[in-house]
Amino acid sequence: MQDQYNRIKDERLQDKVVTAQEAASWIQDGMTLGLSGFTRAGDVKAVPLELVKRAEKESFKVNVFTGASLGSDIDKLFAEAGIVHKRLPFQAEPTMRKKINAGEHLFVDHHLSHTAELLRANVIEPVDYAILEAVSISEDGMVIPTTSIGNSLTFATHAKNIIIEINMAQSPLLEGLHDLYDPGKQGERNPIPLTKVDDRIGNIGIPLDITKVKGIVFTNQADSPSTIVKPDEETEIMAQHLMSFLRNEIKEGRLTEKLAPLQSGIGSVANAVLHGMIHSEFKNLQVYSEVLQDAVFDLIDAGKVDFASCCSITLSEEKMNHVFPNLEKYRDKLVLRPQEISNHPEIIRRLGLISINTALEFDIYGNVNSTHVTGTKMMNGIGGSGDFARNARLAIFVTKSTAKDGNISSIVPFVSHVDHTEHDVDVVVTEQGYADLRGLAPRERVPLIIENCAHPTYRNQLWDYYNEALTRGGQTPHLLEKAFLWHTNFMKNGTMLEKEKVNV
Amino acid sequence: MQDQYNRIKDERLQDKVVTAQEAASWIQDGMTLGLSGFTRAGDVKAVPLELVKRAEKESFKVNVFTGASLGSDIDKLFAEAGIVHKRLPFQAEPTMRKKINAGEHLFVDHHLSHTAELLRANVIEPVDYAILEAVSISEDGMVIPTTSIGNSLTFATHAKNIIIEINMAQSPLLEGLHDLYDPGKQGERNPIPLTKVDDRIGNIGIPLDITKVKGIVFTNQADSPSTIVKPDEETEIMAQHLMSFLRNEIKEGRLTEKLAPLQSGIGSVANAVLHGMIHSEFKNLQVYSEVLQDAVFDLIDAGKVDFASCCSITLSEEKMNHVFPNLEKYRDKLVLRPQEISNHPEIIRRLGLISINTALEFDIYGNVNSTHVTGTKMMNGIGGSGDFARNARLAIFVTKSTAKDGNISSIVPFVSHVDHTEHDVDVVVTEQGYADLRGLAPRERVPLIIENCAHPTYRNQLWDYYNEALTRGGQTPHLLEKAFLWHTNFMKNGTMLEKEKVNV
């Protein structure tokens, strides 16, 4: 117990300790919750579970705002309990996804850097309760976050009430790794004074208005480990293609061996791409990203990455056991920032990031779908990919050229949902190769995309579409009546392959 | 003659005067030209015409990079002469449009703030000749631009050679109105120190490496006047709807009567919207935009606008005759900036602009098409609309609800080209009303868009599509096999109206 109270260094708050059950009892039907947590890291673990328990006996709904996806099965349990009215800005959980696609939960899929602006400007529902995981509370009343920051600073600043979960399972060594900066209101703010990846511009914790702190709950539970699949042969080949592109950039004098600060979206492919750099000639790399996955720590350990800035640390169980007890070793190589700063267009453009994100599909002109399966069903959400792609030095999208045993081509005539327009996509990569689309007119992009990126099985079919479209002319030739035929064929026949082409 | 030479105050350059014919003779087949000019203002007028003359006797092609669209019929004459290989980043000329859509000219349609980054990073073709219109050359060798800046600073800095056209018809009073700032290389740059619309952060001219100046040509020709149509009844109604929305923002405490810095795209609708503010209660307005059209000067004259920052001044002939002789009067209310700064995401986000741009069509979920007629044929280009929409406080898109005598609905099930995704569009406005899409899930947006924005003739047809799509579920319900039926029906039957609905 004493150990627990040692984590509340601000004496004014020591009488605020309550049970998770009591804290959960304050939450009323129709309220909006701002939960800490970003890609399974640093989520609150106790109060949400008590809310789920309450739902066994009561009927209520809440809006659930977070940093990004949650761990600890919270999105799953919330979805099963049916207590979510509106969810934003990101999720990645099958049960919740199903409810979203059934229209039972509203899901607002916006750029991860935007939530803070929308709350600050009072555009979306104000947060009734910010519920934030902490390592501790400092003597001067600052919440020291754990393995992510997400939107916690904004939630704490703008919420009517605050509940803090002090997680004894999170290492006290995390203290000092965070850098909390609030840019202030639009129209009244100064430039964000960050010009280098390792700049520190703010506080090590979230300053609290202690009159808003309603309760403090103790927990003792590790983050959910990441579910990242290890690199396979195809993702390793994709990593090689991407590195070939980067090598060519060096050859052309546009980059040096230090490259430029790297951002890599969450997922197996992005992880594999970074992993592929371990045995490369690139060195003194820097990372300026949302999420640090296993590969970044491998790169630090291998002496390849000098510094990594992030908003969240999401690791496999094995890597957690390696990193968290050894945080001292990483202390001068690591900083965690709010997602508004990790994803801020001002910083992304200034630093000139190399941004690597995963596509669900892209089309022959370079438009990218990151979110919707066959144009209708939400997968996870756009996340930060748009924040980065629009403003990065290099907006790179990666995907395997086919899915579902080759029955889906990830390269299609017309993407069924557009998250990143042709204006924003620089390079696309599959296991077949890469296409550098920069400075090219739409008609120049097509041959590169088909020949370098599409799977050979689908190339003729893509050429057939394009050649017929060309007869009609236009800046971006299309056959609108056939634009989605590949998708509708898949829904009808289980394959995008046209019959006659299957037979050939 | 003496009068002309007085405009070359840097004596080192006075022996560089040549004829336009001679200057044009230096340009070789395959070269890339960087021309001043942005939306008909400040374009070079003599050397391009001599190039067109050369094309009567010779066969050659050049890449033509500009700020935005050109006046003085240059794009038209270039297109007719067939001397364009690649054109970027914007055009708005029917003959050139035709050639682009026929695949005879390559057109790279990118965000107007990106050209400078692409040139600086050596990603697109390096500029062989920057050809820049100037009022004068200062004693210390700076080019004083005329009625636009566009990409001229970047062209001058990175071009191998520079030709200057000193236009005696441009008022010397323009000197001092420009503010030239180069942010420098990505990864090495500082924050752009602009925090208020009227901040001055750079030089009044473009610093010249005088060893690159190959020739100076004198011209004497006014800019082409703008072709903006006067507000009509429908655009006036749209302006009223937009102002209703803004009034509601004030009521909700999100804005004050000063609003926030306004950006307004070029075009009749945007002009009408600004015009509508003259007799409003809004006051002490500020403008931070690309192009200042007539309406902004009307607003300044009416005491409504305190300060306007722009990249170009594009006026009707009548307004030119009023403004240019009276520049003294506007001197403390006006600044011209490079398009990289007028459109910079860092500044747009920091200042929190209210951004108003024109859509060709938008769909029931809020995706916007700004560029492609029926998904294939280029109209003008995305221009700065993406720079602004992504990062503005309010991304507002306006369009009349129908076109072609009601045979085209500007609100469709699925836009035929996406320039601004559902993640980036805040408010859509037609003469029917407005839909505020902020913080709404896709299914919440549909009723607002159909009922508030679509023309009554098309509402049932839109509901039919949506209701059938709803039976299939999804975050964003669609019927992919019918998604473009409205467009294909229009191409086939000359109307988007379905037969049975026409008969009802």
Coordinates of C-alpha atoms in Angstrom, one line a residue, chain A:
Chain A
M1 CA 0.0 0.0 0.0
Q2 CA 2.7 2.4 1.0
D3 CA 4.4 1.6 -2.3
Q4 CA 1.2 2.6 -4.1
Y5 CA 0.9 5.9 -2.2
N6 CA 4.5 6.7 -3.0
R7 CA 3.3 7.0 -6.6
I8 CA 1.0 10.0 -5.6
K9 CA 3.7 12.5 -4.8
D10 CA 1.3 15.4 -4.7
E11 CA -0.1 15.2 -1.2
R12 CA -3.2 17.1 -2.1
L13 CA -4.4 14.1 -4.1
Q14 CA -3.7 11.3 -1.7
D15 CA -7.2 11.3 -0.3
K16 CA -8.7 10.8 -3.8
V17 CA -8.1 7.1 -4.0
V18 CA -11.2 5.1 -4.7
T19 CA -12.1 1.7 -6.1
A20 CA -12.5 1.2 -9.9
Q21 CA -16.1 0.3 -9.1
E22 CA -16.8 3.5 -7.4
A23 CA -15.1 5.5 -10.2
A24 CA -17.2 3.7 -12.8
S25 CA -20.4 4.5 -10.9
W26 CA -19.9 8.2 -11.6
I27 CA -20.3 7.7 -15.3
Q28 CA -23.8 8.4 -16.6
D29 CA -25.7 7.5 -19.7
G30 CA -24.9 9.8 -22.6
M31 CA -21.5 11.0 -21.2
T32 CA -18.4 11.3 -23.3
L33 CA -15.2 9.6 -22.0
G34 CA -11.7 10.5 -23.0
L35 CA -9.6 7.4 -22.4
S36 CA -5.8 7.2 -22.5
G37 CA -4.4 4.6 -24.8
F38 CA -2.8 4.4 -28.2
T39 CA -2.3 1.1 -30.2
R40 CA -2.7 -1.2 -27.1
A41 CA -0.3 0.9 -25.0
G42 CA -1.0 3.0 -21.9
D43 CA -4.8 2.3 -21.9
V44 CA -6.8 2.5 -18.7
K45 CA -7.6 -1.0 -17.5
A46 CA -9.8 -1.0 -14.5
V47 CA -12.6 1.6 -14.8
P48 CA -13.6 0.5 -18.3
L49 CA -14.0 -3.1 -17.0
E50 CA -16.2 -1.9 -14.2
L51 CA -18.3 0.0 -16.7
V52 CA -18.7 -3.3 -18.6
K53 CA -19.8 -5.0 -15.4
R54 CA -22.4 -2.2 -14.8
A55 CA -23.8 -2.9 -18.2
E56 CA -24.9 -6.3 -17.1
K57 CA -27.5 -4.7 -14.9
E58 CA -28.1 -1.3 -16.5
S59 CA -28.7 0.1 -19.9
F60 CA -26.5 3.0 -20.9
K61 CA -24.4 4.3 -23.7
V62 CA -21.3 6.5 -23.7
N63 CA -19.1 8.1 -26.4
V64 CA -15.6 6.7 -26.3
F65 CA -12.8 8.9 -27.4
T66 CA -9.2 7.6 -27.2
G67 CA -5.8 8.1 -28.7
A68 CA -6.1 5.2 -31.1
S69 CA -6.8 1.5 -30.6
L70 CA -7.1 0.1 -27.1
G71 CA -5.6 -3.1 -25.6
S72 CA -6.8 -5.2 -22.7
D73 CA -9.9 -6.3 -24.8
I74 CA -11.6 -3.1 -23.8
D75 CA -13.0 -2.3 -27.3
K76 CA -14.2 -6.0 -27.5
L77 CA -15.9 -5.9 -24.1
F78 CA -17.4 -2.4 -24.8
A79 CA -18.7 -3.7 -28.1
E80 CA -20.2 -6.9 -26.6
A81 CA -21.8 -4.9 -23.8
G82 CA -23.3 -2.6 -26.4
I83 CA -22.4 0.5 -24.4
V84 CA -20.8 2.6 -27.1
H85 CA -22.7 5.3 -28.9
K86 CA -19.9 7.0 -30.7
R87 CA -16.3 5.9 -31.0
L88 CA -13.4 7.9 -32.3
P89 CA -10.7 8.3 -33.7
F90 CA -9.4 4.7 -34.4
Q91 CA -10.1 1.1 -33.4
A92 CA -8.7 -2.2 -34.5
E93 CA -10.9 -4.8 -32.8
P94 CA -12.9 -7.4 -34.7
T95 CA -16.1 -7.3 -32.5
M96 CA -16.2 -3.6 -32.5
R97 CA -15.5 -3.5 -36.2
K98 CA -18.5 -5.8 -36.7
K99 CA -20.8 -3.5 -34.7
I100 CA -19.5 -0.5 -36.5
N101 CA -20.2 -2.1 -39.9
A102 CA -23.6 -3.2 -38.7
G103 CA -24.4 0.5 -37.9
E104 CA -24.7 -0.3 -34.2
H105 CA -21.8 2.0 -33.1
L106 CA -21.1 5.3 -34.8
F107 CA -17.4 5.5 -35.7
V108 CA -15.8 8.8 -36.7
D109 CA -12.7 8.0 -38.6
H110 CA -10.6 11.1 -38.6
H111 CA -6.9 12.1 -38.8
L112 CA -5.2 11.3 -35.4
S113 CA -3.7 14.8 -35.2
H114 CA -7.2 16.3 -35.5
T115 CA -8.9 15.1 -32.3
A116 CA -7.1 17.6 -30.2
E117 CA -8.1 20.5 -32.4
L118 CA -11.7 19.4 -32.5
L119 CA -11.9 19.2 -28.7
R120 CA -10.0 22.4 -28.2
A121 CA -12.3 24.2 -30.6
N122 CA -15.4 22.7 -28.9
V123 CA -16.5 21.1 -32.2
I124 CA -17.1 17.5 -31.0
E125 CA -18.8 16.4 -27.8
P126 CA -17.0 17.8 -24.7
V127 CA -15.3 15.1 -22.5
D128 CA -17.1 14.5 -19.2
Y129 CA -14.5 12.2 -17.8
A130 CA -10.9 11.9 -18.8
I131 CA -9.7 8.5 -17.6
L132 CA -5.9 8.4 -17.8
E133 CA -3.3 5.8 -17.0
A134 CA -0.3 7.1 -15.1
V135 CA 2.9 5.8 -13.7
S136 CA 2.6 8.4 -10.9
I137 CA 1.5 11.9 -10.0
S138 CA 4.4 14.3 -9.5
E139 CA 4.8 16.5 -6.5
D140 CA 3.6 19.5 -8.4
G141 CA 0.5 17.7 -9.6
M142 CA 1.5 16.4 -13.0
V143 CA 0.2 13.1 -14.4
I144 CA 3.2 11.0 -15.6
P145 CA 1.8 9.0 -18.4
T146 CA 2.8 5.4 -19.1
T147 CA 3.6 3.8 -22.5
S148 CA 1.6 6.2 -24.6
I149 CA 0.4 9.7 -24.5
G150 CA -2.2 9.8 -27.2
N151 CA -4.8 12.5 -26.6
S152 CA -4.3 12.4 -22.8
L153 CA -3.0 16.0 -22.5
T154 CA -6.0 17.3 -24.4
F155 CA -8.5 15.1 -22.5
A156 CA -7.1 16.3 -19.2
T157 CA -7.1 19.9 -20.2
H158 CA -10.6 20.0 -21.6
A159 CA -12.5 17.4 -19.6
K160 CA -14.9 18.4 -16.8
N161 CA -13.6 15.6 -14.5
I162 CA -10.5 13.4 -14.4
I163 CA -10.0 9.9 -13.1
I164 CA -6.5 8.6 -12.9
E165 CA -5.5 5.0 -13.0
I166 CA -2.0 4.5 -11.5
N167 CA -0.7 1.3 -12.9
M168 CA 1.8 -0.3 -10.6
A169 CA 2.9 -2.7 -13.4
Q170 CA 4.2 0.2 -15.4
S171 CA 7.9 1.0 -14.8
P172 CA 8.6 4.1 -12.8
L173 CA 11.6 4.4 -15.2
L174 CA 9.1 5.8 -17.7
E175 CA 9.2 9.1 -15.8
G176 CA 11.2 11.7 -17.7
L177 CA 10.6 10.1 -21.2
H178 CA 7.6 12.2 -22.0
D179 CA 7.4 15.6 -23.5
L180 CA 4.0 17.3 -23.2
Y181 CA 3.4 20.3 -25.3
D182 CA 0.1 22.0 -26.0
P183 CA 0.2 24.4 -29.0
G184 CA -2.8 26.4 -27.7
K185 CA -5.7 27.8 -29.7
Q186 CA -5.6 28.2 -33.4
G187 CA -5.1 31.9 -34.3
E188 CA -3.3 32.6 -31.0
R189 CA -0.5 30.1 -31.1
N190 CA 3.2 30.3 -31.7
P191 CA 5.3 28.2 -34.0
I192 CA 5.9 24.8 -32.4
P193 CA 9.6 25.1 -31.4
L194 CA 10.6 21.6 -32.5
T195 CA 13.2 21.5 -35.2
K196 CA 15.0 18.3 -34.4
V197 CA 13.7 14.8 -33.7
D198 CA 15.3 14.9 -30.2
D199 CA 14.2 18.4 -29.2
R200 CA 12.3 18.6 -25.9
I201 CA 9.8 21.4 -25.9
G202 CA 7.4 20.8 -23.0
N203 CA 6.8 19.2 -19.6
I204 CA 7.5 15.6 -18.4
G205 CA 3.9 15.2 -17.4
I206 CA 0.4 16.5 -17.8
P207 CA -0.3 19.5 -15.6
L208 CA -3.5 18.9 -13.6
D209 CA -6.2 21.2 -12.5
I210 CA -6.5 19.2 -9.2
T211 CA -10.0 20.4 -8.6
K212 CA -11.1 18.3 -11.6
V213 CA -9.6 15.1 -10.2
K214 CA -12.5 13.0 -8.9
G215 CA -10.7 9.8 -8.1
I216 CA -7.5 7.8 -8.3
V217 CA -7.6 4.1 -8.9
F218 CA -4.7 1.7 -8.5
T219 CA -4.2 -1.1 -11.1
N220 CA -1.4 -3.6 -11.7
Q221 CA -1.6 -5.0 -15.2
A222 CA 0.8 -5.0 -18.1
D223 CA -0.2 -3.6 -21.5
S224 CA -1.5 -6.1 -24.0
P225 CA 1.4 -7.2 -26.1
S226 CA 1.4 -6.3 -29.8
T227 CA 0.0 -8.8 -32.2
I228 CA 2.4 -8.1 -35.0
V229 CA 3.2 -11.0 -37.2
K230 CA 7.0 -11.6 -37.7
P231 CA 8.4 -10.7 -41.2
D232 CA 7.7 -13.4 -43.8
E233 CA 9.4 -13.9 -47.1
E234 CA 7.1 -11.4 -48.9
T235 CA 7.4 -8.7 -46.4
E236 CA 11.1 -9.1 -46.5
I237 CA 11.1 -8.7 -50.2
M238 CA 9.0 -5.6 -49.9
A239 CA 11.6 -4.2 -47.4
Q240 CA 14.3 -4.9 -50.0
H241 CA 12.4 -3.0 -52.7
L242 CA 11.8 -0.1 -50.4
M243 CA 15.5 0.0 -49.6
S244 CA 16.4 -0.1 -53.3
F245 CA 14.3 3.0 -53.7
L246 CA 16.0 4.7 -50.8
R247 CA 19.4 3.7 -52.2
N248 CA 18.5 5.3 -55.5
E249 CA 17.5 8.5 -53.6
I250 CA 21.0 8.5 -52.2
K251 CA 22.5 8.0 -55.6
E252 CA 20.5 10.9 -57.0
G253 CA 21.8 13.1 -54.2
R254 CA 18.4 13.5 -52.6
L255 CA 19.2 11.7 -49.4
T256 CA 22.3 10.6 -47.5
E257 CA 22.9 7.3 -45.6
K258 CA 21.2 9.0 -42.6
L259 CA 18.1 9.1 -44.8
A260 CA 15.5 11.4 -43.1
P261 CA 13.4 10.9 -40.0
L262 CA 11.4 7.7 -40.5
Q263 CA 7.7 7.3 -39.7
S264 CA 6.3 3.8 -40.0
G265 CA 2.7 2.9 -39.5
I266 CA 1.6 0.0 -37.4
G267 CA 1.4 -3.4 -38.9
S268 CA 3.5 -6.3 -40.0
V269 CA 4.6 -4.9 -43.3
A270 CA 5.8 -1.6 -41.9
N271 CA 7.5 -3.5 -39.1
A272 CA 9.2 -5.8 -41.6
V273 CA 10.4 -2.8 -43.6
L274 CA 12.1 -1.3 -40.6
H275 CA 13.4 -4.7 -39.6
G276 CA 15.0 -5.0 -43.1
M277 CA 17.2 -2.0 -42.3
I278 CA 19.1 -3.8 -39.6
H279 CA 21.5 -5.3 -42.1
S280 CA 21.6 -2.4 -44.4
E281 CA 24.3 0.3 -44.9
F282 CA 21.9 3.0 -43.6
K283 CA 23.1 4.5 -40.3
N284 CA 22.6 7.2 -37.7
L285 CA 18.9 6.9 -38.5
Q286 CA 16.2 8.8 -36.7
V287 CA 12.6 7.9 -36.1
Y288 CA 9.7 10.4 -35.8
S289 CA 6.7 8.2 -35.6
E290 CA 3.4 7.5 -33.9
V291 CA 4.1 4.0 -32.6
L292 CA 7.4 2.3 -31.9
Q293 CA 7.1 -1.4 -32.6
D294 CA 9.7 -4.1 -31.9
A295 CA 11.8 -3.3 -35.0
V296 CA 12.7 0.2 -33.8
F297 CA 14.3 -1.2 -30.6
D298 CA 16.1 -3.8 -32.7
L299 CA 17.4 -0.9 -34.8
I300 CA 18.5 1.0 -31.6
D301 CA 20.2 -2.1 -30.3
A302 CA 22.0 -2.7 -33.6
G303 CA 23.3 0.9 -33.4
K304 CA 21.3 1.9 -36.5
V305 CA 18.9 4.3 -34.9
D306 CA 20.2 7.2 -32.9
F307 CA 17.0 8.6 -31.6
A308 CA 13.3 7.7 -31.8
S309 CA 10.3 10.1 -31.1
C310 CA 6.9 8.5 -30.7
C311 CA 3.5 8.8 -29.2
S312 CA 3.3 5.1 -28.0
I313 CA 5.4 2.1 -27.5
T314 CA 3.7 -1.1 -28.6
L315 CA 5.8 -4.3 -28.2
S316 CA 5.6 -8.0 -28.3
E317 CA 5.7 -9.7 -25.0
E318 CA 9.3 -10.8 -25.6
K319 CA 10.4 -7.3 -26.5
M320 CA 8.5 -5.8 -23.5
N321 CA 10.5 -8.0 -21.2
H322 CA 13.7 -6.7 -22.9
V323 CA 12.9 -3.0 -23.1
F324 CA 11.0 -2.0 -20.0
P325 CA 13.4 -3.4 -17.4
N326 CA 16.2 -1.7 -19.4
L327 CA 14.7 1.7 -20.0
E328 CA 17.8 3.4 -18.5
K329 CA 19.7 2.2 -21.5
Y330 CA 17.2 3.9 -23.9
R331 CA 16.7 7.1 -21.9
D332 CA 18.8 9.3 -24.1
K333 CA 17.4 7.8 -27.3
L334 CA 13.7 8.1 -26.7
V335 CA 10.9 10.6 -26.3
L336 CA 7.1 10.2 -26.1
R337 CA 4.9 13.1 -27.4
P338 CA 1.1 13.8 -27.7
Q339 CA -0.3 12.5 -30.9
E340 CA -1.1 16.1 -31.9
I341 CA 2.7 16.7 -32.0
S342 CA 3.9 13.3 -33.3
N343 CA 1.5 13.7 -36.2
H344 CA 1.5 17.5 -36.6
P345 CA 1.7 18.7 -40.2
E346 CA 3.9 21.6 -39.1
I347 CA 6.5 19.2 -37.8
I348 CA 6.1 16.5 -40.5
R349 CA 6.7 19.1 -43.2
R350 CA 9.5 20.8 -41.4
L351 CA 11.5 17.7 -40.6
G352 CA 10.8 16.2 -44.0
L353 CA 9.8 12.7 -42.9
I354 CA 10.0 9.5 -44.8
S355 CA 6.6 8.1 -44.2
I356 CA 5.7 4.4 -44.6
N357 CA 2.2 3.3 -44.2
T358 CA 0.1 0.3 -45.2
A359 CA -2.5 0.4 -47.9
L360 CA -5.5 -2.0 -48.3
E361 CA -5.5 -1.4 -52.0
F362 CA -4.3 1.3 -54.5
D363 CA -5.3 2.0 -58.0
I364 CA -3.5 2.4 -61.3
Y365 CA -3.3 6.2 -60.8
G366 CA -2.0 6.0 -57.2
N367 CA -5.1 6.6 -55.1
V368 CA -4.9 4.7 -51.9
N369 CA -7.6 3.0 -49.8
S370 CA -6.4 2.4 -46.2
T371 CA -9.7 1.8 -44.5
H372 CA -12.7 0.2 -46.3
V373 CA -12.9 -3.4 -47.5
T374 CA -14.8 -3.3 -50.8
G375 CA -15.6 0.3 -50.2
T376 CA -18.1 -0.2 -47.4
K377 CA -16.7 -2.2 -44.5
M378 CA -14.4 -0.4 -42.0
M379 CA -11.2 -2.2 -41.2
N380 CA -9.4 0.0 -38.6
G381 CA -9.5 3.6 -39.6
I382 CA -7.2 6.1 -41.4
G383 CA -5.1 6.6 -38.2
G384 CA -2.2 8.9 -38.8
S385 CA -1.5 7.9 -42.3
G386 CA -3.1 11.0 -43.7
D387 CA -1.4 13.3 -41.3
F388 CA 1.9 11.9 -42.5
A389 CA 1.2 11.2 -46.2
R390 CA 0.1 14.7 -46.9
N391 CA 3.0 16.5 -45.5
A392 CA 5.9 14.1 -45.6
R393 CA 9.0 14.4 -47.8
L394 CA 8.1 10.9 -49.1
A395 CA 4.7 9.4 -48.7
I396 CA 5.2 5.7 -49.3
F397 CA 2.4 3.1 -49.2
V398 CA 3.1 -0.7 -49.0
T399 CA 0.9 -3.7 -49.5
K400 CA 1.2 -7.2 -50.8
S401 CA 0.0 -7.3 -54.4
T402 CA -2.7 -9.8 -53.7
A403 CA -4.8 -11.0 -50.8
K404 CA -7.1 -14.0 -50.1
D405 CA -5.0 -16.6 -51.8
G406 CA -4.6 -14.4 -54.9
N407 CA -8.3 -13.8 -55.3
I408 CA -8.0 -10.1 -54.5
S409 CA -5.6 -7.9 -56.4
S410 CA -4.5 -5.0 -54.2
I411 CA -4.0 -3.0 -57.4
V412 CA -7.3 -2.2 -59.0
P413 CA -8.6 0.1 -61.7
F414 CA -10.4 2.4 -59.2
V415 CA -10.0 2.1 -55.4
S416 CA -13.4 1.5 -53.7
H417 CA -12.7 4.2 -51.1
V418 CA -10.1 7.0 -51.2
D419 CA -8.2 7.9 -48.1
H420 CA -5.1 9.3 -49.9
T421 CA -5.6 10.9 -53.2
E422 CA -3.3 10.7 -56.2
H423 CA -2.0 14.1 -55.2
D424 CA -0.6 12.8 -51.9
V425 CA 1.0 9.4 -52.8
D426 CA 4.7 9.4 -53.8
V427 CA 5.8 5.8 -53.9
V428 CA 3.9 2.5 -53.8
V429 CA 5.6 -0.8 -52.9
T430 CA 4.5 -4.4 -53.2
E431 CA 6.5 -7.6 -53.2
Q432 CA 6.7 -7.2 -56.9
G433 CA 8.6 -3.9 -56.8
Y434 CA 8.1 -0.2 -56.4
A435 CA 6.7 2.6 -58.5
D436 CA 8.0 6.2 -57.9
L437 CA 5.0 8.4 -58.9
R438 CA 6.5 11.8 -58.0
G439 CA 6.2 14.4 -60.6
L440 CA 4.3 12.1 -63.0
A441 CA 1.1 12.8 -64.8
P442 CA -1.6 10.1 -64.3
R443 CA -0.9 8.4 -67.7
E444 CA 2.8 8.1 -66.8
R445 CA 2.0 6.4 -63.5
V446 CA -0.1 3.6 -65.0
P447 CA 2.7 1.5 -66.7
L448 CA 4.9 1.8 -63.6
I449 CA 2.2 0.7 -61.2
I450 CA 1.0 -2.2 -63.4
E451 CA 4.5 -3.5 -64.4
N452 CA 6.3 -2.9 -61.1
C453 CA 3.7 -3.5 -58.5
A454 CA 0.7 -5.6 -59.7
H455 CA 0.9 -9.3 -59.4
P456 CA 1.6 -10.9 -62.8
T457 CA -1.7 -12.7 -62.8
Y458 CA -3.5 -9.4 -62.9
R459 CA -1.3 -7.4 -65.2
N460 CA -3.1 -8.2 -68.4
Q461 CA -6.5 -7.6 -66.8
L462 CA -5.3 -4.1 -65.7
W463 CA -3.8 -3.3 -69.1
D464 CA -7.1 -4.3 -70.7
Y465 CA -9.0 -1.9 -68.5
Y466 CA -6.5 0.9 -69.1
N467 CA -6.2 0.4 -72.8
E468 CA -10.0 0.5 -73.2
A469 CA -10.2 3.5 -71.0
L470 CA -7.5 5.3 -73.1
T471 CA -9.8 5.1 -76.1
R472 CA -12.1 7.5 -74.3
G473 CA -9.4 10.0 -73.4
G474 CA -9.1 12.2 -70.4
Q475 CA -6.4 13.3 -67.9
T476 CA -7.3 10.1 -65.9
P477 CA -8.9 7.7 -68.3
H478 CA -11.5 5.5 -66.8
L479 CA -14.5 3.3 -67.7
L480 CA -16.9 4.3 -65.0
E481 CA -19.3 1.5 -65.8
K482 CA -16.5 -1.1 -65.2
A483 CA -14.6 0.8 -62.5
F484 CA -15.7 -1.4 -59.7
L485 CA -16.3 -4.6 -61.6
W486 CA -13.3 -6.1 -59.9
H487 CA -14.8 -5.6 -56.5
T488 CA -18.3 -6.7 -57.5
N489 CA -16.8 -9.8 -59.2
F490 CA -15.0 -10.6 -56.0
M491 CA -18.2 -10.3 -54.0
K492 CA -20.1 -12.4 -56.5
N493 CA -17.5 -15.0 -57.5
G494 CA -15.0 -14.9 -54.7
T495 CA -12.3 -13.7 -57.1
M496 CA -11.3 -10.6 -59.0
L497 CA -9.9 -12.7 -61.8
E498 CA -12.0 -12.6 -64.9
K499 CA -13.1 -16.1 -66.0
E500 CA -11.4 -16.1 -69.4
K501 CA -8.2 -15.0 -67.8
V502 CA -8.5 -17.7 -65.2
N503 CA -8.8 -20.3 -68.0
V504 CA -5.8 -19.0 -70.0

